[in-house]
Coordinates of C-alpha atoms in Angstrom, one line a residue:
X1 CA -5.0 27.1 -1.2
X2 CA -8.7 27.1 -2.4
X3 CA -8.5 23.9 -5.1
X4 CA -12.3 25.1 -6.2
X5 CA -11.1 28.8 -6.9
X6 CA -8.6 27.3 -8.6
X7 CA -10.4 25.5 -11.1
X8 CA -12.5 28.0 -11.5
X9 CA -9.7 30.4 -12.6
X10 CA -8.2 27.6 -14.6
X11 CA -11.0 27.9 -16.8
X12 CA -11.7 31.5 -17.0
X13 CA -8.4 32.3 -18.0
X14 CA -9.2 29.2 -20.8
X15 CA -12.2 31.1 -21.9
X16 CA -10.4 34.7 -21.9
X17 CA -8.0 32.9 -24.4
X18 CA -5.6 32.7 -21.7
X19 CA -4.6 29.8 -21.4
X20 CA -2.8 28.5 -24.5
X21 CA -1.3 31.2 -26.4
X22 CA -2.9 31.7 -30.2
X23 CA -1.8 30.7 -33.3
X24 CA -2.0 33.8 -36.2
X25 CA -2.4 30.4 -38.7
X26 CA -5.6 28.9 -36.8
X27 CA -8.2 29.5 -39.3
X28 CA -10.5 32.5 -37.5
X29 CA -13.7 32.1 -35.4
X30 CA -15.4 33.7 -37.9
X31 CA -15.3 31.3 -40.9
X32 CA -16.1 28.7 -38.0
X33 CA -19.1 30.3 -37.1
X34 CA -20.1 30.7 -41.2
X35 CA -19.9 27.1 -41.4
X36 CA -22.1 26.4 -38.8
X37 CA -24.4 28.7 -40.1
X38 CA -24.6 26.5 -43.7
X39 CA -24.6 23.3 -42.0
X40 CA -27.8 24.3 -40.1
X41 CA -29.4 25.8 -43.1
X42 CA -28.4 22.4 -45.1
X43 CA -30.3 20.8 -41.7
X44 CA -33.4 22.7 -42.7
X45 CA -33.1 21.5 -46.3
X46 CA -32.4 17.5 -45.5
X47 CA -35.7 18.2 -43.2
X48 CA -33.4 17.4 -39.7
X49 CA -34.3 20.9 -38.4
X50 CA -37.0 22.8 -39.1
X51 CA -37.2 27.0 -40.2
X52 CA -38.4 27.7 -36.3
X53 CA -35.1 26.1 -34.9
X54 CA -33.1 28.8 -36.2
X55 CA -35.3 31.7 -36.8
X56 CA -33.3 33.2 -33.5
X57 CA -29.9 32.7 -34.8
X58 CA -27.8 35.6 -35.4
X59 CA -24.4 37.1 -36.3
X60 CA -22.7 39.1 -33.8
X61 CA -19.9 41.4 -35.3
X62 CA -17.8 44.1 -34.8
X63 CA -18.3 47.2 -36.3
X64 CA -16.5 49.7 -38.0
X65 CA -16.7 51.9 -34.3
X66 CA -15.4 48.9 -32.5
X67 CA -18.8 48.1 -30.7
X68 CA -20.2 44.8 -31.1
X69 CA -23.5 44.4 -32.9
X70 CA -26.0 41.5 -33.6
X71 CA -27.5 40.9 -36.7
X72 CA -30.8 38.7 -36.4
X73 CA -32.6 36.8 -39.1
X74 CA -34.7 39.4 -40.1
X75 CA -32.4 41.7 -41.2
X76 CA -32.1 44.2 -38.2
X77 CA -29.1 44.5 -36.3
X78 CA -28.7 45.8 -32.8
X79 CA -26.0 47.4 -30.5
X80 CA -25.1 45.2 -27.9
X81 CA -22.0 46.3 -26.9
X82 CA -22.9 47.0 -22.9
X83 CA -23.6 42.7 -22.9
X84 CA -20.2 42.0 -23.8
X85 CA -18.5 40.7 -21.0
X86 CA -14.7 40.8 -21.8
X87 CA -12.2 41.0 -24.7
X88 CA -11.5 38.4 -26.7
X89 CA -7.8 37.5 -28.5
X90 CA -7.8 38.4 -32.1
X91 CA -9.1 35.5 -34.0
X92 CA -12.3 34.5 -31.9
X93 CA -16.0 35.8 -31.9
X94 CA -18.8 36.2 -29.9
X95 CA -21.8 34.4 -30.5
X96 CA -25.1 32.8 -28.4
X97 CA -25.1 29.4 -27.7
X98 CA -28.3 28.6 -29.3
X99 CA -26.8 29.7 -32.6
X100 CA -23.7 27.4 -32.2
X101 CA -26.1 24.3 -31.3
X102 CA -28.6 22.0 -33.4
X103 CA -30.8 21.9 -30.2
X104 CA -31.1 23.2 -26.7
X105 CA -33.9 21.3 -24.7
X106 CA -34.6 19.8 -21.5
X107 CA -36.4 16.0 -20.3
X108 CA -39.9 15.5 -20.5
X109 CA -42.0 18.1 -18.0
X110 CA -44.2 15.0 -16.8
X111 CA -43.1 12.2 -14.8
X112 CA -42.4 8.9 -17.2
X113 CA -44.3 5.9 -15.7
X114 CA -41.4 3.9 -14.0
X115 CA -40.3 -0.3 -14.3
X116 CA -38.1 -2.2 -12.6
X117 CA -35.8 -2.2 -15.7
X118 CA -35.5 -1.1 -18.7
X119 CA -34.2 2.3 -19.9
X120 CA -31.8 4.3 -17.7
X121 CA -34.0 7.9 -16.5
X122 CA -31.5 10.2 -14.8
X123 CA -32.3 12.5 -12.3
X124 CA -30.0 15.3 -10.6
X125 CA -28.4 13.0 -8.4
X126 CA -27.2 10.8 -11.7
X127 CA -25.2 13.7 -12.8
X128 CA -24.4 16.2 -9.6
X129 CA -20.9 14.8 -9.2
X130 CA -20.1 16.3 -13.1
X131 CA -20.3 13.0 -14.8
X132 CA -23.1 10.4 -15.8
X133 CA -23.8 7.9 -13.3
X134 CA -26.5 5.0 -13.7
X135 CA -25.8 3.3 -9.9
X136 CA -29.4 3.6 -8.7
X137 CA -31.2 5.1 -11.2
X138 CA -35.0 4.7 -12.2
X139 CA -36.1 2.7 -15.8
X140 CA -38.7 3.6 -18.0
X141 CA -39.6 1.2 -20.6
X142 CA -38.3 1.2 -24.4
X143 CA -41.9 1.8 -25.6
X144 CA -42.0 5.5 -23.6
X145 CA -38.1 6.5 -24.7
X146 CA -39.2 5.8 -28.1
X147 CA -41.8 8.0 -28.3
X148 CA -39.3 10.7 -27.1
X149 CA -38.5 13.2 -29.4
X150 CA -34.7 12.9 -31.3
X151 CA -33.8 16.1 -29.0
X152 CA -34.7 14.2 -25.7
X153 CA -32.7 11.4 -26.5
X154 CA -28.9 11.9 -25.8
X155 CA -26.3 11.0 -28.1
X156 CA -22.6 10.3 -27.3
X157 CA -20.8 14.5 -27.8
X158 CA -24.3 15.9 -26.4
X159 CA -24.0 17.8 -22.9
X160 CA -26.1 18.1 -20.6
X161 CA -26.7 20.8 -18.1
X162 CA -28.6 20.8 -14.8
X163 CA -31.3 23.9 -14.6
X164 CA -33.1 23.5 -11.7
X165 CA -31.8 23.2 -7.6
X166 CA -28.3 22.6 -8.4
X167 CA -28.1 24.3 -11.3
X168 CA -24.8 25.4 -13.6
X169 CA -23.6 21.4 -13.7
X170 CA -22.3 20.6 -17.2
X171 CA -22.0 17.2 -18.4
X172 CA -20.1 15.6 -21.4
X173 CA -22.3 12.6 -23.0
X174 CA -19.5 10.0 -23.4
X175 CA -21.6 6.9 -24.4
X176 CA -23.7 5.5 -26.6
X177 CA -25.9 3.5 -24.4
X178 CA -29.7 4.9 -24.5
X179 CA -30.9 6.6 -21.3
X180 CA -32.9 9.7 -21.0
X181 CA -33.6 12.3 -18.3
X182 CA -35.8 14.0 -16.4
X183 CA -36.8 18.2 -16.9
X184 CA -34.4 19.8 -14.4
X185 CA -31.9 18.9 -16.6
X186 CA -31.0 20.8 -19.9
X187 CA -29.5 19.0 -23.4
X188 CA -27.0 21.0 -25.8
X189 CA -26.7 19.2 -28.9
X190 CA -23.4 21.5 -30.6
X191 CA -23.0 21.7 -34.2
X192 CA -19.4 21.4 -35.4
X193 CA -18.3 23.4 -32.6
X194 CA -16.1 21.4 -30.1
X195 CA -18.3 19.7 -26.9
X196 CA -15.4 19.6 -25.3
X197 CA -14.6 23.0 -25.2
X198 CA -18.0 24.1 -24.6
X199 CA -17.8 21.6 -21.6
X200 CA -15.1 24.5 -20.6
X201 CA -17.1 27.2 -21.3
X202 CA -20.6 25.5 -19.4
X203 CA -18.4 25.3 -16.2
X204 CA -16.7 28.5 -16.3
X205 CA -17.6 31.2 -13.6
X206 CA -18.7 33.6 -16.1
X207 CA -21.5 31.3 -16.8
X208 CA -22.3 30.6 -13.4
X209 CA -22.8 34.2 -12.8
X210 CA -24.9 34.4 -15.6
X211 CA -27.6 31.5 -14.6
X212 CA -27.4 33.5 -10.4
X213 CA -28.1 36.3 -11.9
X214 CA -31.3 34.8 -14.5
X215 CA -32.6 31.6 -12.1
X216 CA -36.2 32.0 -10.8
X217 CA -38.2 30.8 -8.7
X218 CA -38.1 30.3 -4.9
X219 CA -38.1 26.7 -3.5
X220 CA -35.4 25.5 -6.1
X221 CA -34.5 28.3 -8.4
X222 CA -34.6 27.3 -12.2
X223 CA -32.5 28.3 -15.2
X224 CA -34.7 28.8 -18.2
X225 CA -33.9 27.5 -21.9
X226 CA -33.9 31.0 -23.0
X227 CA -31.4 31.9 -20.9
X228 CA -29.1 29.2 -21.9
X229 CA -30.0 30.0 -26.2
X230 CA -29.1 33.1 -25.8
X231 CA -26.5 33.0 -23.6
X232 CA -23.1 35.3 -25.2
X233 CA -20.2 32.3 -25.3
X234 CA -16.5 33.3 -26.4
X235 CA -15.6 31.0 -29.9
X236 CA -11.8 30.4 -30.5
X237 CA -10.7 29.7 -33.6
X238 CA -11.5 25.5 -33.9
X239 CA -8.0 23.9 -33.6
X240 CA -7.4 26.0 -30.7
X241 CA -10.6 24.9 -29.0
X242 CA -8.6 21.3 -28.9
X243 CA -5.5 23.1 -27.5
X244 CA -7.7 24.9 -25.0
X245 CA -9.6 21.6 -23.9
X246 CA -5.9 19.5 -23.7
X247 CA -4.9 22.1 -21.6
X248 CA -7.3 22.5 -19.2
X249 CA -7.7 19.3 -18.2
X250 CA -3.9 18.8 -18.1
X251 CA -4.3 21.9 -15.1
X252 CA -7.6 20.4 -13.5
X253 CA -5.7 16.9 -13.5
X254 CA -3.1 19.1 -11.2
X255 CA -5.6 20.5 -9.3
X256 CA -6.9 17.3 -8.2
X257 CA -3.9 16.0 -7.7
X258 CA -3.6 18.4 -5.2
X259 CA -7.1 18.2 -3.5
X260 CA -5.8 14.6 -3.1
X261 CA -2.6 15.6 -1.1
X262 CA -4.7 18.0 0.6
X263 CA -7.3 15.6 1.7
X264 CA -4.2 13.3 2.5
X265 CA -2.7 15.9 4.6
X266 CA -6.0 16.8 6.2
X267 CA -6.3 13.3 7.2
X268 CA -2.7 13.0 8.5
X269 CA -3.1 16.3 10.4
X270 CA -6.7 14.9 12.0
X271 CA -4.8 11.9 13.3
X272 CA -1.9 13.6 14.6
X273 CA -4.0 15.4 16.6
X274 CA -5.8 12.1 17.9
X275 CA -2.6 10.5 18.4
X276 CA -1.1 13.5 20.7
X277 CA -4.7 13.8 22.8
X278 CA -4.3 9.3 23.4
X279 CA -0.9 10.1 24.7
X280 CA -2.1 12.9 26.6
X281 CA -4.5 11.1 28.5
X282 CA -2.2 8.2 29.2
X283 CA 0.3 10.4 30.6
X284 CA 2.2 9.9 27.6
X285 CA 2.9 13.1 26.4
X286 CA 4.6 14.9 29.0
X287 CA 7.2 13.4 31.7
X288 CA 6.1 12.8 35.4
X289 CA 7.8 15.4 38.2
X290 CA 8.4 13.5 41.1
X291 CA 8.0 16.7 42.9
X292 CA 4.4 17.4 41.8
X293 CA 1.3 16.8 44.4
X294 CA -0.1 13.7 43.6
X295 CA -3.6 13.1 41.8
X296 CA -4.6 11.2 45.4
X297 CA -4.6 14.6 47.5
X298 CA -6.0 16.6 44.7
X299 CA -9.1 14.2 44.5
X300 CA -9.3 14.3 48.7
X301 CA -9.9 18.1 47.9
X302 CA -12.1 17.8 45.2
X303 CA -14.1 15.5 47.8
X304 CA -14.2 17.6 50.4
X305 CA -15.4 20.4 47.9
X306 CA -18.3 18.1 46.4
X307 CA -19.4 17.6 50.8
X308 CA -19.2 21.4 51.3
X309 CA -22.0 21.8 48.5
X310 CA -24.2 19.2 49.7
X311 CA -23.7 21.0 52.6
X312 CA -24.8 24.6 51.3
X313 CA -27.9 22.5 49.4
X314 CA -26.4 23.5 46.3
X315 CA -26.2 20.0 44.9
X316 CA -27.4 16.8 45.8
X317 CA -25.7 13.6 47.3
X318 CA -26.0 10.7 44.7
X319 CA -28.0 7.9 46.2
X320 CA -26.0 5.4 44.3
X321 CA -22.8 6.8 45.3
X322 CA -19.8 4.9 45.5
X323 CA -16.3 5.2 45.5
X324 CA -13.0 4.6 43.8
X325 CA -10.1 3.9 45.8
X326 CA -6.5 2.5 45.6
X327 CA -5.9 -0.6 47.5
X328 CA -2.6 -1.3 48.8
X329 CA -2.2 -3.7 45.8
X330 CA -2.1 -1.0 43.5
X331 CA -5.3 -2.3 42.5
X332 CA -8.7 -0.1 41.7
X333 CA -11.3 -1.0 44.0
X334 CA -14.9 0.4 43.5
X335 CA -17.2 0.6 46.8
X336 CA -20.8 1.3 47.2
X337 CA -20.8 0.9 51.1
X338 CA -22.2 -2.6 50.5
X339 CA -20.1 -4.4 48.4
X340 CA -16.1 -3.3 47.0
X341 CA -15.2 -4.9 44.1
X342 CA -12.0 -5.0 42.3
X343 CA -12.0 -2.9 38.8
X344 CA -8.7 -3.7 37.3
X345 CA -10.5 -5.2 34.3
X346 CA -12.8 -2.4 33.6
X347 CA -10.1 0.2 33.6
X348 CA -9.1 1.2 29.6
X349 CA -5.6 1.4 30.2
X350 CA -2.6 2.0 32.5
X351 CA -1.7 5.1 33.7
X352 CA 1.6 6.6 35.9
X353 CA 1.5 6.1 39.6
X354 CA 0.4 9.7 40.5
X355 CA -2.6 9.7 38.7
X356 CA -6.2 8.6 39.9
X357 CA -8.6 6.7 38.2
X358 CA -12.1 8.5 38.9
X359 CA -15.2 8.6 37.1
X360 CA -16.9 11.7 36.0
X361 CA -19.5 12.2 38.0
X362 CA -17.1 11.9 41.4
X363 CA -15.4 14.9 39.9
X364 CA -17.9 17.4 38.1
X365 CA -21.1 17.8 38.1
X366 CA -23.4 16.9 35.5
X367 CA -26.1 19.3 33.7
X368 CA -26.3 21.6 36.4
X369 CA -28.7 24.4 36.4
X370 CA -28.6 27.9 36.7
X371 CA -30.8 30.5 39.2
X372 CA -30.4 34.1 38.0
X373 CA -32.4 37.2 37.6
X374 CA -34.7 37.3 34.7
X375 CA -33.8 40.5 33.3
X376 CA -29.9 39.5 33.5
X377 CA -28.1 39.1 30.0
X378 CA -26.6 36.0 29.1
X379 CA -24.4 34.2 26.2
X380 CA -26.9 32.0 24.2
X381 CA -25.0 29.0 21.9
X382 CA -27.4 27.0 20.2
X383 CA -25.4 23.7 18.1
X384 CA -24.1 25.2 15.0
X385 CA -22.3 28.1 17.2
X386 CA -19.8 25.6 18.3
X387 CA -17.0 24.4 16.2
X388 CA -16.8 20.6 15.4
X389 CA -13.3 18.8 15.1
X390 CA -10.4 19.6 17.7
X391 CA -10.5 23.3 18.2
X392 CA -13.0 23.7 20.6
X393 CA -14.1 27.4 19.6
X394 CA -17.5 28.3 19.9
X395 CA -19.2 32.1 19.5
X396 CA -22.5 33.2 21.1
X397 CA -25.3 35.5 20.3
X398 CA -26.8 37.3 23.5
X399 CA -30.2 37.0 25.1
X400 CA -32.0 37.6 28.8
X401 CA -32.0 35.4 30.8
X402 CA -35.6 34.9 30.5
X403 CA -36.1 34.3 27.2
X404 CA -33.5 30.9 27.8
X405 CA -34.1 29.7 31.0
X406 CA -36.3 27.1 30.3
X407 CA -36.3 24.8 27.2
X408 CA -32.6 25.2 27.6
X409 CA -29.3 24.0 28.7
X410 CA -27.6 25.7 31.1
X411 CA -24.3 26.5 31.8
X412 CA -21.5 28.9 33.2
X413 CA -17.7 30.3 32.7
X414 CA -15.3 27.5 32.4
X415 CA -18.3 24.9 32.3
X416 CA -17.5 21.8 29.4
X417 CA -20.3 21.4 26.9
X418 CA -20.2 18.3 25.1
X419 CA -22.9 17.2 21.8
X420 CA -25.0 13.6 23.2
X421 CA -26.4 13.8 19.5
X422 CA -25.5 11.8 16.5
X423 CA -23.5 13.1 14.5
X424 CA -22.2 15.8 16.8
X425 CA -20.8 14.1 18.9
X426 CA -19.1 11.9 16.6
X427 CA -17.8 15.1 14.9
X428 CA -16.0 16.4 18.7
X429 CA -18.7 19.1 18.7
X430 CA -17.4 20.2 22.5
X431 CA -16.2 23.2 24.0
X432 CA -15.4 24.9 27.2
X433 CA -17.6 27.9 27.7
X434 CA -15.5 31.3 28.1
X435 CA -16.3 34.6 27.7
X436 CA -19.4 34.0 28.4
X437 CA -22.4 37.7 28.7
X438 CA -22.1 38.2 32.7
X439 CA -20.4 34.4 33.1
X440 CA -23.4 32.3 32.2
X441 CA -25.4 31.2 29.4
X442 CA -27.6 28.4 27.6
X443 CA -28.0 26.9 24.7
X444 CA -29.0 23.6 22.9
X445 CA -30.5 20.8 24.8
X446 CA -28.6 18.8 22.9
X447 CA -25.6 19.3 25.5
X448 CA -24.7 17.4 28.3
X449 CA -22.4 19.9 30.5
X450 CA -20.0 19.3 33.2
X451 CA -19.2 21.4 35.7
X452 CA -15.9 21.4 37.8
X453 CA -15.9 20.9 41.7
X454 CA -13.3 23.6 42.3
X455 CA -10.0 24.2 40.4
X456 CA -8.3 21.1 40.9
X457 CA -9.0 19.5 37.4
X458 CA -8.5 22.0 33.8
X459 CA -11.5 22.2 32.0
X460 CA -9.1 22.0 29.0
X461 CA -7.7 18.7 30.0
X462 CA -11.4 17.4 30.4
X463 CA -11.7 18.8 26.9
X464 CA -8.8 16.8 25.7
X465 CA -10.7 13.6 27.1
X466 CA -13.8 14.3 25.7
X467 CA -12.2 14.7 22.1
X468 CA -10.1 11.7 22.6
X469 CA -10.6 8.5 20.4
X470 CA -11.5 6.8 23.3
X471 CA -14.1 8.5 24.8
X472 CA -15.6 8.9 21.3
X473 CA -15.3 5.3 19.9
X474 CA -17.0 3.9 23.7
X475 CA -19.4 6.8 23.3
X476 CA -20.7 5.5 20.0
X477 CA -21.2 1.8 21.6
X478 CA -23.9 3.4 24.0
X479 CA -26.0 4.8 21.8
X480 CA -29.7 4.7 21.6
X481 CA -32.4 6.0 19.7
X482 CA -33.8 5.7 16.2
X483 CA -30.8 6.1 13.6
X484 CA -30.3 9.5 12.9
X485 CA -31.6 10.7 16.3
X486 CA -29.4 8.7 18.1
X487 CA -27.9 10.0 21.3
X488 CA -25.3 9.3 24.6
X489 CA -27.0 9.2 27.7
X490 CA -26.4 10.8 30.5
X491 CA -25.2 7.6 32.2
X492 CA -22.4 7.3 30.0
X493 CA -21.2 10.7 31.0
X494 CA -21.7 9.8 34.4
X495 CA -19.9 6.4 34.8
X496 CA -17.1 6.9 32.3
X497 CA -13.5 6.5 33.7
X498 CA -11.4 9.5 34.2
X499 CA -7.7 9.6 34.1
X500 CA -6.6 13.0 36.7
X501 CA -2.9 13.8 36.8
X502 CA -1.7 15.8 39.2
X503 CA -2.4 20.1 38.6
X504 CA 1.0 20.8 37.6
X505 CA 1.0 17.7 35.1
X506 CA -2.6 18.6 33.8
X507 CA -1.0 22.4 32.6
X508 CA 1.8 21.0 31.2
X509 CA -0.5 18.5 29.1
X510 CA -2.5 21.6 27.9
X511 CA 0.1 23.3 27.1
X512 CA 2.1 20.8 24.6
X513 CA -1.3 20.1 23.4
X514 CA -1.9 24.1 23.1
X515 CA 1.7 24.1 21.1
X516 CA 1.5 20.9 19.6
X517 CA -2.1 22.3 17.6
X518 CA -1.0 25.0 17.0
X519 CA 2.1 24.5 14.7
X520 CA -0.2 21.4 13.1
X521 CA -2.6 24.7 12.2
X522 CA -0.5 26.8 10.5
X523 CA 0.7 23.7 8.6
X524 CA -2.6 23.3 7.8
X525 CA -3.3 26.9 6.9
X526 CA -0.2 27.3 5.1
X527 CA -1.5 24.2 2.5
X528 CA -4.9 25.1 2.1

């Protein structure tokens, strides 16, 4: 369920007159509009407009062949029947905002000088959220916002609209404090017509539409003020414009009613899923079998694996290595051939009897590199290719192998990449590679990427460890690096304790995990 479409369709059916059904006793659009007209020409006459504000207002009819023309101020009319976007309920008009307005104008086009206090200025930021905001906003001094002119100068049942960058925004004006605003922001002052319900018709899709389809510019596209006068809005008949208001925000008020379930549900869903990887790697989730190989003799493999490499020169021995051993305490003992010290204390948590305590680097091996031909094709997965959260997905583009072989992290089929930046890593940016263009690839050097020794350990389980709570929150505590850039290093990878259960127990982990996700998906799926 899309809450945004929703809204959106909320108030297009409000602005199709679909919304609340009409009353045949509502006095019509059209005397509405007549009365706005006089009201504007009394404006001219009491000197609060002048002649050139509404030399461009017109009357847009319907004609005795059912096409819609405009009549201007001079006298000539004009077909405009191919700008007329829908049909409109018997009752209601068609007319151009700027005819339906006192004023449409924007803030001053050069920059105020600024004080410490004083006058509230508002910027885009004051007013992106769809409501005024004055938490940290510039001043400008009484002096300068008097010398503003009535129309830049908002009054409580003004809108404003933002034009420039994140344009299409309206805003209702709902106080009377003073404050003004800078030019990427537009003013609609509305005469007799509802605010309210053109506060509807500002945030309508049919108007966004409209200001995509006229913004210019490049860097930050703008909507011009002629676009806005002359934009075509629907009028219902004035006491249903109240109706249509009520009723709209009685729907929206639904609507975020249920974006707040659905951000509740997302957040119940995201820890669900933490929850069931903590249990996993506590060998919580699954029961032990008694009759499974035990996580000792799969780590003596593993061992004899990492030698046989050394062997072959394909990696190298560690001159700080050290190992991890059982004593016949049942205590965790670390050895470096020159000291062994007991780690009880340093180890996270308990774990069942077959398992092994290990750190990473005894088991996998960290950034390794790749030696391939230059003209072989390869997966390439820079950052934003990999999913963030708990899925895991990634997708790849393909390159040649030399075009990514240097500048580049490397990796291969079944290799775990994991993000050592801030905030990817902090948002489970990690994957396991599959699929990958002839079994390799590169990507982001923003990776740190383990490689298993063998087939004893399920990159998917490492994956559930890596996405775990606790790998995350200790990650986080090693960080260095200027904020924003910060990063985990290498020696965290390294030196962080590994929980291994046996094979057999490490498949049936990924599997209820697999399950368990899954049905948690299509809850989520199913809601949003």
């Amino acid at each position: 369920m899309d809450t945004k479409a929703l809204r959106q369709k909320i108030l297009d059916l409000a602005i199709r007159g679909k919304l609340v059904p009409q009353d045949p006793n509502d006095e019509p659009a059209s005397v509405l509009l007549e009365r706005i007209r006089e009201q504007k020409q009394q404006m001219v006459k009491d000197g609060k407009l002048k002649k050139k504000d509404i030399k461009n207002d017109s009357v847009i009819f319907v004609g005795e062949d059912n096409l819609h023309y405009e009549k201007f101020a001079d006298g000539s009319v004009k077909c405009i029947e191919d700008e007329i976007p829908f049909e409109l309920p018997d009752g209601w008009a068609w007319a151009r905002l700027g005819t339906v307005a006192e004023a449409i104008g924007d803030g001053d086009h050069q920059p105020p000088p600024q004080t410490s206090s004083g006058i509230p200025f508002l910027v885009i930021s004051n007013v992106s959220g769809g409501a005024l905001s004055f938490e940290n906003t510039r001043f400008v001094s009484i002096e300068y916002f008097n010398r503003l002119p009535e129309t830049r100068k908002p009054r409580n049942g003004d809108l404003l609209f933002t034009v420039t960058g994140s344009y299409g925004i309206p805003i209702l004006v709902d106080t009377d404090d003073m404050f003004c605003f800078q030019r990427h922001i537009a003013i609609v002052r509305p005469c007799t017509i509802s605010n309210r319900y053109l506060y509807v018709i500002l945030g309508s899709s049919y108007v966004k539409s409209i200001c995509d389809a006229k913004a210019t510019g490049t860097a930050q596209k703008t909507v011009g003020l002629a676009t806005l006068r002359e934009l075509l809005i629907p009028v219902a008949p004035h006491t249903e414009q109240m109706r249509i208001y009520a009723k709209t925000q009685n729907a929206l008020n639904i609507v975020d009613g249920i974006f707040s379930d659905k951000e509740a549900l997302q957040n119940i869903i995201k820890n669900t899923k933490a929850k069931i990887l903590d249990l996993a790697i506590r060998g919580k989730l699954v029961p032990q079998d008694p009759n499974d190989e035990l996580a000792s003799v799969l780590l003596e493999r593993i061992r004899a694996e990492k030698e046989e490499l050394i062997k072959q020169g394909k990696i190298k021995r560690d001159k700080k290595e050290s190992v991890i051993f059982k004593g016949e305490d049942n205590s965790y003992y670390l050895n470096d051939s020159q000291i062994t010290v007991d780690i009880n204390d340093e180890l996270p948590f308990k774990i069942p009897t077959s398992w092994y305590w290990v750190r990473l680097k005894d088991v996998f091996i960290i950034n390794p590199r790749n030696k391939l031909e230059d003209d072989l094709n390869v997966s390439f997965i820079p950052m934003p290719l990999i999913d963030d959260g708990y899925s895991g997905k990634h997708t790849s583009e393909v390159r040649s192998w030399k075009e990514v072989k240097t500048g580049f992290t490397h990796f291969a089929e079944g290799d775990i990449g994991i993000a050592k930046i801030t905030p990817c890593f902090e948002n489970r940016k990690s994957t396991v590679f599959i699929n990958l263009t002839n079994g390799y690839g590169a990507g982001t050097t923003e990776l740190h990427i383990l490689r298993p020794i063998g087939n004893s350990i399920l990159s998917q389980y490492l994956l559930a460890y890596l996405k775990s709570d606790y790998f995350v929150d200790n990650g986080k505590q090693t960080f260095t690096g200027a904020v924003g850039q910060q990063r985990i290093g290498k020696e965290y990878i390294e030196n962080a304790y590994f929980p291994i259960p046996p094979k057999s127990e490490q498949e049936r982990i990924v599997q209820i995990i697999n399950n368990l996700f899954k049905h948690l998906n299509v809850i989520s799926d199913s809601f949003f």
